Amino acid sequence: MQILHRLDRSIFRCPTVSLPSPFSFSLGRARVYCNTQGAEKTMASRAKLSRRLLETDTPVMIQMQELFRSVKDCMSLAQGVVHWPPPDQALEKIKDAIWQPSTSNYGPDEGLPDLRKALVEKLRRENELCKSSVVVTAGANQGIYLLCHLSCQRSFLFFELQAFVNLVLALCDPGNSVVMFAPYYFNAYMSFQMTGITNILVGPCDPETLQPDADWLEETLSKEKNKTIPKLVTIVNPGNPSGSYVPDPLLRRISELCKNAGCWLVVDNTYEYFMYDGLKHTCVEAPHVVNVFSFSKAYGMMGWRVGYIAYPSEVEGLEAQLLKTQDNIPICASIIGQKLALYSLELGAEWVKERVEKLTKNRDIILDALSPLGANAVKGGQGAIYLWAKLPSGASNDVEVVQWLAKRHGVIVIPGSASGGPGYVRVSFGGLVEDVCSVAAARLRKGMEELVSKGMLSS
């Protein structure tokens, strides 16, 4: 896997492909236009738009949704969702809340008091985070964005990337350098781009475990090697898109390296409950560490948009800066969503774990579908809801393979290029119930068998 150390992602340029018109596909700064009508008008209007956003990747999920809609009878193993809805008991309880006038009003920027109290108790009980305060955000993506703007002296308009985005705004300035590990979460990469942070240092993961390379990080954070130390390091645990996880000793070593270097560590714990085969998720707490969590996957609340930031209480001024960004972007997470989150928490982690345990069947079904790629081609599956698969050397253009799989075999996955891993694909096993997952897997297996034996045949 090629490791990038700057924002220049021109290596992801891909050939024009035949897709329904109008359609464009971009990765990094490269954009392929499959319909050139109105190109001159487009270029003229682009000059009036923000260069910062023009240089931000187009969300890969938007592109995959367009591709999905363009193909008849297509099945998705692409988006990171779960197939279950929120708890029935919680949904029943919010019926009455709909009619309460307070539900339609603004709430406290930091979140409803009852929810925040319940979250502080949950953090102590489940995550051993005893010195952390909480801000409720409109999803986990928002929380990270707030953090990076807190050090920025500019105002920006952003959309859906909320918890992570909040953190970027709170902790980083344009011109700072930040650290990620490939394969990285594409929305986190975009959060940095949108906030004017272009010095994105992308480090390697172990090729077998897909765990962050702490030796590389130690060298990168060394004051002897670098005049400017990165402002922030971010990891996802368990990993998206890798499906791997960060063992507790490695997590603590990464934290200690960040502490010694004087930089922030932001850990995205969205998939904290999604651990398999007896593995355990852990958190680390320190004045330089911020943890991000989400209700989206665990409680099937993807569309309700509720997440939260657990930040060190002892850091003076951090809460005030987080609330500045919070008030200017969402004001607060939706009141009805926060109440649903509170009622869902009452059921506890066991409700989630019962559903997560059953996902191992889906995981094994998809592993079998990917088996034509070879014994060592597929990684991940220890955590989260993803498998990370290496494509055959003769068909390593992951963008073309994704489009071919959708059009010829009726199944869609995510190109690895979107996560800094060209030549790979991310496959999600969480979004379909078992029998439907088996149908999608059969299509995927047929596609992989054909890809390995004959290449990308046209219809």
Coordinates of C-alpha atoms in Angstrom, one line a residue:
M1 CA 0.0 0.0 0.0
Q2 CA 1.4 3.4 -1.0
I3 CA 1.7 5.8 1.9
L4 CA 1.0 9.5 1.2
H5 CA 2.6 12.3 3.2
R6 CA 0.8 15.2 1.7
L7 CA -2.6 16.2 0.3
D8 CA -1.4 15.6 -3.3
R9 CA -3.6 12.6 -4.3
S10 CA -3.1 12.7 -8.0
I11 CA -2.1 9.1 -8.0
F12 CA -5.8 8.3 -7.7
R13 CA -6.5 9.6 -11.2
C14 CA -8.7 7.1 -13.0
P15 CA -9.7 6.7 -16.6
T16 CA -13.1 7.8 -17.9
V17 CA -15.7 5.1 -17.6
S18 CA -19.2 4.8 -19.1
L19 CA -21.8 5.7 -16.5
P20 CA -25.3 7.2 -16.7
S21 CA -25.2 10.8 -17.8
P22 CA -24.5 13.2 -16.1
F23 CA -22.1 11.4 -13.7
S24 CA -18.7 12.2 -12.2
F25 CA -16.4 10.3 -10.0
S26 CA -13.6 12.0 -8.0
L27 CA -10.9 10.9 -5.6
G28 CA -8.8 13.6 -4.1
R29 CA -8.3 16.5 -6.5
A30 CA -8.9 14.3 -9.6
R31 CA -12.4 14.4 -11.1
V32 CA -13.6 12.4 -14.1
Y33 CA -16.5 14.0 -16.0
C34 CA -18.4 11.5 -18.1
N35 CA -20.6 14.1 -19.6
T36 CA -18.8 17.2 -20.8
Q37 CA -21.9 19.2 -21.7
G38 CA -21.8 22.6 -20.0
A39 CA -18.1 22.1 -19.1
E40 CA -17.2 25.8 -19.9
K41 CA -20.1 27.0 -17.7
T42 CA -19.0 24.7 -14.9
M43 CA -15.4 25.9 -15.0
A44 CA -16.6 29.6 -14.9
S45 CA -18.8 29.0 -12.0
R46 CA -16.2 27.0 -10.1
A47 CA -14.0 30.1 -10.0
K48 CA -16.5 31.7 -7.7
L49 CA -16.5 28.8 -5.2
S50 CA -14.3 28.1 -2.2
R51 CA -11.0 26.7 -3.2
R52 CA -10.9 25.0 0.1
L53 CA -14.0 23.0 -0.6
L54 CA -13.2 22.5 -4.3
E55 CA -10.0 20.7 -3.1
T56 CA -12.0 18.6 -0.6
D57 CA -12.8 15.1 -1.8
T58 CA -16.3 14.5 -3.0
P59 CA -17.9 12.1 -0.5
V60 CA -17.4 8.6 -1.7
M61 CA -20.8 7.6 -0.3
I62 CA -22.6 10.2 -2.5
Q63 CA -20.9 8.7 -5.5
M64 CA -21.8 5.2 -4.4
Q65 CA -25.4 6.2 -3.9
E66 CA -25.5 7.6 -7.4
L67 CA -24.0 4.5 -8.8
F68 CA -26.4 2.3 -6.8
R69 CA -29.4 4.3 -8.1
S70 CA -28.2 3.9 -11.7
V71 CA -28.1 0.1 -11.6
K72 CA -31.4 -1.8 -11.6
D73 CA -31.7 -4.5 -8.8
C74 CA -28.4 -3.6 -7.2
M75 CA -27.5 -4.7 -3.7
S76 CA -25.3 -2.8 -1.3
L77 CA -22.4 -4.0 0.7
A78 CA -21.0 -0.5 0.7
Q79 CA -22.4 1.8 3.3
G80 CA -21.5 1.4 6.9
V81 CA -24.9 0.8 8.5
V82 CA -26.6 -1.9 10.6
H83 CA -29.8 -3.7 9.7
W84 CA -31.6 -3.2 13.0
P85 CA -33.7 -0.2 14.0
P86 CA -33.6 1.5 17.4
P87 CA -35.0 -0.5 20.4
D88 CA -38.8 -0.9 20.3
Q89 CA -39.1 0.2 23.9
A90 CA -37.3 3.4 23.2
L91 CA -39.4 4.2 20.1
E92 CA -42.5 3.6 22.1
K93 CA -41.4 6.0 24.8
I94 CA -40.7 8.9 22.4
K95 CA -44.2 8.8 21.0
D96 CA -45.4 11.0 23.8
A97 CA -42.4 13.3 23.5
I98 CA -43.4 14.3 20.0
W99 CA -46.3 16.3 21.4
Q100 CA -44.3 18.1 24.1
P101 CA -43.6 21.7 23.1
S102 CA -40.0 21.4 24.4
T103 CA -39.3 18.8 21.7
S104 CA -39.7 21.4 19.0
N105 CA -37.6 24.1 20.7
Y106 CA -33.8 24.6 20.8
G107 CA -32.1 22.7 23.6
P108 CA -28.9 23.3 25.5
D109 CA -26.0 23.4 23.2
E110 CA -24.1 20.8 25.2
G111 CA -27.0 18.4 25.2
L112 CA -30.0 17.5 27.4
P113 CA -29.0 17.3 31.1
D114 CA -30.5 13.8 31.6
L115 CA -28.7 12.4 28.6
R116 CA -25.4 14.0 29.5
K117 CA -25.7 12.6 33.1
A118 CA -26.5 9.1 31.7
L119 CA -23.5 9.3 29.3
V120 CA -21.1 10.3 32.1
E121 CA -22.2 7.3 34.0
K122 CA -21.9 5.1 30.9
L123 CA -18.4 6.3 30.3
R124 CA -17.3 5.5 33.9
R125 CA -19.0 2.1 33.9
E126 CA -18.2 0.8 30.5
N127 CA -15.2 2.7 29.2
E128 CA -13.3 3.5 32.5
L129 CA -13.3 7.2 31.6
C130 CA -13.7 8.9 35.0
K131 CA -12.4 12.4 34.3
S132 CA -14.3 13.2 31.1
S133 CA -17.1 15.7 30.4
V134 CA -19.6 15.3 27.6
V135 CA -20.9 17.4 24.7
V136 CA -23.7 15.8 22.7
T137 CA -23.4 16.3 18.9
A138 CA -25.3 15.6 15.8
G139 CA -23.5 12.3 15.1
A140 CA -19.9 11.3 15.7
N141 CA -18.6 13.0 12.6
Q142 CA -19.7 16.4 13.9
G143 CA -17.8 15.9 17.2
I144 CA -14.5 15.5 15.5
Y145 CA -15.0 18.6 13.4
L146 CA -15.7 20.8 16.4
L147 CA -12.4 19.8 17.9
C148 CA -10.3 20.9 15.0
H149 CA -11.9 24.4 14.7
L150 CA -11.4 25.3 18.4
S151 CA -7.9 26.4 17.5
C152 CA -9.0 28.0 14.2
Q153 CA -9.6 31.7 14.1
R154 CA -12.0 31.5 11.1
S155 CA -15.6 30.6 10.7
F156 CA -16.8 28.0 8.2
L157 CA -20.0 26.5 7.0
F158 CA -20.2 22.8 7.1
F159 CA -22.7 20.1 6.7
E160 CA -23.0 16.6 8.0
L161 CA -19.5 16.0 9.4
Q162 CA -20.3 17.0 13.0
A163 CA -18.6 15.5 16.1
F164 CA -15.2 14.9 14.4
V165 CA -15.5 18.2 12.6
N166 CA -16.2 20.0 15.8
L167 CA -13.0 18.7 17.3
V168 CA -10.9 19.6 14.3
L169 CA -12.2 23.2 14.5
A170 CA -11.5 23.3 18.2
L171 CA -8.0 21.9 18.2
C172 CA -6.3 22.8 14.9
D173 CA -5.4 25.8 12.9
P174 CA -5.0 26.0 9.1
G175 CA -1.4 25.2 8.4
N176 CA -1.1 22.7 11.2
S177 CA 0.0 19.2 10.3
V178 CA -2.1 16.2 11.4
V179 CA -1.6 12.4 11.4
M180 CA -3.8 9.6 10.1
F181 CA -3.1 6.0 9.2
A182 CA -3.9 4.3 5.9
P183 CA -6.4 2.9 5.3
Y184 CA -8.1 5.9 6.9
Y185 CA -11.7 6.9 7.4
F186 CA -12.5 9.1 4.4
N187 CA -14.9 11.5 6.2
A188 CA -12.1 12.3 8.7
Y189 CA -9.8 13.1 5.8
M190 CA -12.4 15.4 4.4
S191 CA -12.9 17.1 7.7
F192 CA -9.2 18.2 7.7
Q193 CA -9.4 19.3 4.0
M194 CA -12.5 21.4 4.7
T195 CA -10.9 23.2 7.6
G196 CA -7.9 24.3 5.6
I197 CA -5.5 21.6 7.0
T198 CA -3.6 20.5 4.0
N199 CA -0.5 19.0 5.7
I200 CA -2.0 15.6 6.3
L201 CA 0.6 13.1 7.2
V202 CA -0.6 9.6 6.4
G203 CA 1.3 6.8 8.1
P204 CA 1.3 3.0 7.4
C205 CA -0.5 0.2 9.2
D206 CA 1.0 -3.2 9.7
P207 CA 0.3 -5.1 6.5
E208 CA -1.0 -8.2 8.4
T209 CA -2.9 -6.7 11.3
L210 CA -3.8 -3.3 9.8
Q211 CA -2.9 -1.8 13.2
P212 CA -1.2 1.7 13.2
D213 CA 2.6 1.6 13.0
A214 CA 3.7 3.1 16.3
D215 CA 7.3 3.0 15.3
W216 CA 6.6 5.3 12.3
L217 CA 4.5 7.6 14.6
E218 CA 7.4 7.8 17.1
E219 CA 9.7 8.9 14.4
T220 CA 7.2 11.4 12.9
L221 CA 6.6 12.9 16.3
S222 CA 10.3 13.2 17.1
K223 CA 11.5 16.7 17.6
E224 CA 14.9 15.6 16.3
K225 CA 13.4 14.6 13.0
N226 CA 10.8 17.4 12.5
K227 CA 10.9 21.1 13.2
T228 CA 7.1 21.2 13.4
I229 CA 5.4 18.6 15.5
P230 CA 1.9 17.6 14.3
K231 CA -1.0 19.2 16.2
L232 CA -3.2 16.1 16.2
V233 CA -3.2 12.3 15.7
T234 CA -6.4 10.5 15.0
I235 CA -7.2 6.8 14.9
V236 CA -10.5 4.8 14.6
N237 CA -10.9 1.9 17.0
P238 CA -12.2 -0.6 15.9
G239 CA -11.1 0.5 12.4
N240 CA -13.1 1.9 9.5
P241 CA -12.4 0.9 6.8
S242 CA -10.0 -1.8 8.0
G243 CA -12.2 -3.8 10.3
S244 CA -9.2 -4.2 12.5
Y245 CA -8.7 -3.0 16.1
V246 CA -6.1 -1.3 18.3
P247 CA -5.1 -3.6 21.2
D248 CA -4.8 -1.9 24.6
P249 CA -1.0 -1.9 24.8
L250 CA -0.7 -0.3 21.3
L251 CA -3.4 2.3 22.2
R252 CA -1.5 3.3 25.3
R253 CA 1.8 3.5 23.5
I254 CA 0.2 5.8 20.9
S255 CA -1.2 7.9 23.7
E256 CA 2.1 8.1 25.4
L257 CA 3.9 9.2 22.2
C258 CA 1.3 11.9 21.7
K259 CA 1.7 13.1 25.3
N260 CA 5.5 13.3 25.0
A261 CA 5.2 15.2 21.7
G262 CA 2.6 17.6 23.1
C263 CA 0.0 16.8 20.5
W264 CA -3.7 15.8 20.7
L265 CA -4.9 12.2 20.3
V266 CA -8.5 11.9 19.0
V267 CA -9.9 8.4 19.1
D268 CA -13.1 7.5 17.2
N269 CA -14.9 4.8 19.2
T270 CA -18.0 4.6 17.0
Y271 CA -17.8 0.8 16.8
E272 CA -16.9 0.2 20.5
Y273 CA -19.4 -2.7 20.8
F274 CA -18.5 -4.3 17.5
M275 CA -15.8 -6.7 18.7
Y276 CA -15.7 -10.4 17.7
D277 CA -14.1 -13.6 18.8
G278 CA -13.6 -12.6 22.4
L279 CA -11.7 -9.4 21.7
K280 CA -12.2 -6.4 23.9
H281 CA -12.4 -2.7 23.1
T282 CA -10.7 -0.3 25.5
C283 CA -10.3 3.5 25.8
V284 CA -7.5 5.6 27.2
E285 CA -8.0 8.8 29.2
A286 CA -5.5 11.7 29.6
P287 CA -5.5 15.5 29.4
H288 CA -4.4 15.2 25.7
V289 CA -6.9 12.6 24.7
V290 CA -10.4 13.2 23.3
N291 CA -12.8 10.3 22.7
V292 CA -15.7 10.3 20.2
F293 CA -18.7 8.0 20.4
S294 CA -21.9 7.5 18.4
F295 CA -25.4 6.0 18.7
S296 CA -25.7 5.5 15.0
K297 CA -24.4 1.9 14.6
A298 CA -24.9 0.5 18.1
Y299 CA -28.5 1.5 18.5
G300 CA -29.5 1.6 14.8
M301 CA -29.9 5.4 14.9
M302 CA -28.0 6.3 11.7
G303 CA -30.6 8.8 10.5
W304 CA -31.3 10.3 14.0
R305 CA -27.8 11.8 14.1
V306 CA -26.7 11.6 17.8
G307 CA -23.1 11.3 19.0
Y308 CA -21.0 12.7 21.8
I309 CA -17.5 13.9 22.6
A310 CA -15.8 12.8 25.8
Y311 CA -13.2 15.4 26.5
P312 CA -10.8 15.9 29.4
S313 CA -12.5 18.0 32.1
E314 CA -9.2 19.4 33.4
V315 CA -8.3 21.2 30.2
E316 CA -9.2 24.8 30.8
G317 CA -11.3 26.5 28.2
L318 CA -11.9 23.5 26.0
E319 CA -15.6 23.2 26.8
A320 CA -16.2 26.9 26.0
Q321 CA -14.5 26.6 22.6
L322 CA -16.4 23.4 21.8
L323 CA -19.7 25.2 22.5
K324 CA -18.7 28.1 20.2
T325 CA -18.5 25.7 17.3
Q326 CA -21.5 23.8 18.4
D327 CA -23.7 26.9 18.6
N328 CA -22.6 28.0 15.1
I329 CA -23.1 24.7 13.3
P330 CA -26.0 22.6 14.7
I331 CA -26.9 24.6 17.8
C332 CA -27.8 21.3 19.3
A333 CA -28.6 17.7 18.3
S334 CA -32.3 17.2 17.6
I335 CA -34.3 17.0 20.8
I336 CA -36.3 14.0 19.7
G337 CA -33.0 12.2 18.7
Q338 CA -31.5 12.9 22.1
K339 CA -34.5 11.6 23.9
L340 CA -34.4 8.4 21.8
A341 CA -30.7 8.1 22.7
L342 CA -31.5 8.4 26.4
Y343 CA -34.2 5.8 26.3
S344 CA -32.0 3.5 24.3
L345 CA -29.2 3.8 26.8
E346 CA -31.6 2.5 29.5
L347 CA -31.5 -0.9 27.8
G348 CA -27.8 -1.1 28.2
A349 CA -24.9 -2.6 26.2
E350 CA -26.4 -6.1 26.3
W351 CA -29.1 -5.0 23.9
V352 CA -26.4 -4.0 21.4
K353 CA -24.1 -7.0 22.0
E354 CA -27.0 -9.5 21.3
R355 CA -27.3 -8.1 17.8
V356 CA -23.6 -7.6 17.2
E357 CA -22.9 -11.3 18.0
K358 CA -25.2 -12.4 15.2
L359 CA -23.1 -10.3 12.7
T360 CA -20.4 -13.0 12.7
K361 CA -22.6 -15.1 10.4
N362 CA -22.7 -12.2 7.9
R363 CA -19.0 -11.7 8.3
D364 CA -18.3 -15.4 7.5
I365 CA -20.7 -15.3 4.6
I366 CA -18.8 -12.4 3.0
L367 CA -15.5 -13.9 3.8
D368 CA -16.5 -17.0 1.8
A369 CA -17.6 -14.7 -1.0
L370 CA -14.2 -13.1 -1.1
S371 CA -12.3 -16.4 -0.9
P372 CA -11.5 -16.4 -4.7
L373 CA -9.1 -13.6 -4.0
G374 CA -6.8 -15.9 -2.1
A375 CA -6.1 -16.8 1.5
N376 CA -4.1 -13.7 2.4
A377 CA -6.0 -11.2 0.4
V378 CA -8.7 -10.3 3.0
K379 CA -8.0 -8.6 6.3
G380 CA -10.1 -7.2 9.1
G381 CA -13.2 -8.6 10.6
Q382 CA -12.0 -8.5 14.2
G383 CA -14.0 -5.4 14.8
A384 CA -16.5 -2.9 13.3
I385 CA -18.5 -4.2 10.3
Y386 CA -15.9 -4.2 7.5
L387 CA -13.5 -6.5 5.5
W388 CA -10.6 -5.0 3.6
A389 CA -9.8 -7.0 0.5
K390 CA -6.9 -6.7 -1.9
L391 CA -7.8 -7.0 -5.6
P392 CA -5.9 -9.2 -8.1
S393 CA -2.8 -7.6 -9.6
G394 CA -4.4 -7.7 -13.0
A395 CA -7.5 -5.8 -11.8
S396 CA -6.0 -3.4 -9.3
N397 CA -8.0 -0.3 -10.4
D398 CA -10.4 -0.4 -7.5
V399 CA -12.6 2.4 -9.0
E400 CA -13.2 0.4 -12.2
V401 CA -13.7 -2.8 -10.3
V402 CA -16.4 -1.2 -8.1
Q403 CA -18.3 0.1 -11.1
W404 CA -17.9 -3.2 -12.9
L405 CA -19.2 -5.2 -10.0
A406 CA -22.3 -2.9 -9.7
K407 CA -23.1 -3.0 -13.4
R408 CA -22.4 -6.6 -14.2
H409 CA -23.1 -8.4 -11.0
G410 CA -25.5 -6.1 -9.2
V411 CA -23.5 -5.6 -6.0
I412 CA -21.7 -2.5 -4.8
V413 CA -18.7 -2.0 -2.4
I414 CA -16.4 0.9 -1.6
P415 CA -13.2 1.6 -3.6
G416 CA -10.1 1.5 -1.3
S417 CA -8.7 4.6 -3.0
A418 CA -11.2 6.7 -1.0
S419 CA -9.4 5.6 2.1
G420 CA -5.8 5.9 0.8
G421 CA -5.7 2.3 -0.2
P422 CA -5.8 2.0 -4.0
G423 CA -6.1 -1.6 -5.2
Y424 CA -8.4 -2.6 -2.3
V425 CA -12.1 -2.6 -1.6
R426 CA -14.0 -2.2 1.6
V427 CA -16.9 -4.6 2.1
S428 CA -19.6 -4.0 4.8
F429 CA -21.4 -6.9 6.4
G430 CA -23.7 -5.0 8.8
G431 CA -26.4 -3.6 6.6
L432 CA -28.3 -6.7 5.5
V433 CA -30.2 -9.4 7.4
E434 CA -28.6 -12.8 7.1
D435 CA -30.7 -14.3 4.2
V436 CA -30.4 -11.1 2.2
C437 CA -26.7 -10.9 2.9
S438 CA -26.4 -14.4 1.5
V439 CA -27.9 -13.2 -1.8
A440 CA -25.6 -10.2 -2.0
A441 CA -22.6 -12.5 -1.1
A442 CA -23.5 -14.9 -3.9
R443 CA -23.3 -12.0 -6.4
L444 CA -20.0 -10.8 -4.9
R445 CA -18.5 -14.3 -5.1
K446 CA -19.5 -14.7 -8.7
G447 CA -18.0 -11.4 -9.5
M448 CA -14.7 -12.2 -7.7
E449 CA -14.5 -15.6 -9.4
E450 CA -14.9 -14.0 -12.8
L451 CA -12.5 -11.2 -11.9
V452 CA -9.7 -13.6 -10.9
S453 CA -10.2 -16.1 -13.8
K454 CA -11.2 -13.9 -16.7
G455 CA -10.9 -10.2 -15.7
M456 CA -13.5 -7.6 -16.0
L457 CA -15.7 -9.0 -18.8
S458 CA -18.3 -6.6 -20.3
S459 CA -21.9 -7.6 -20.4

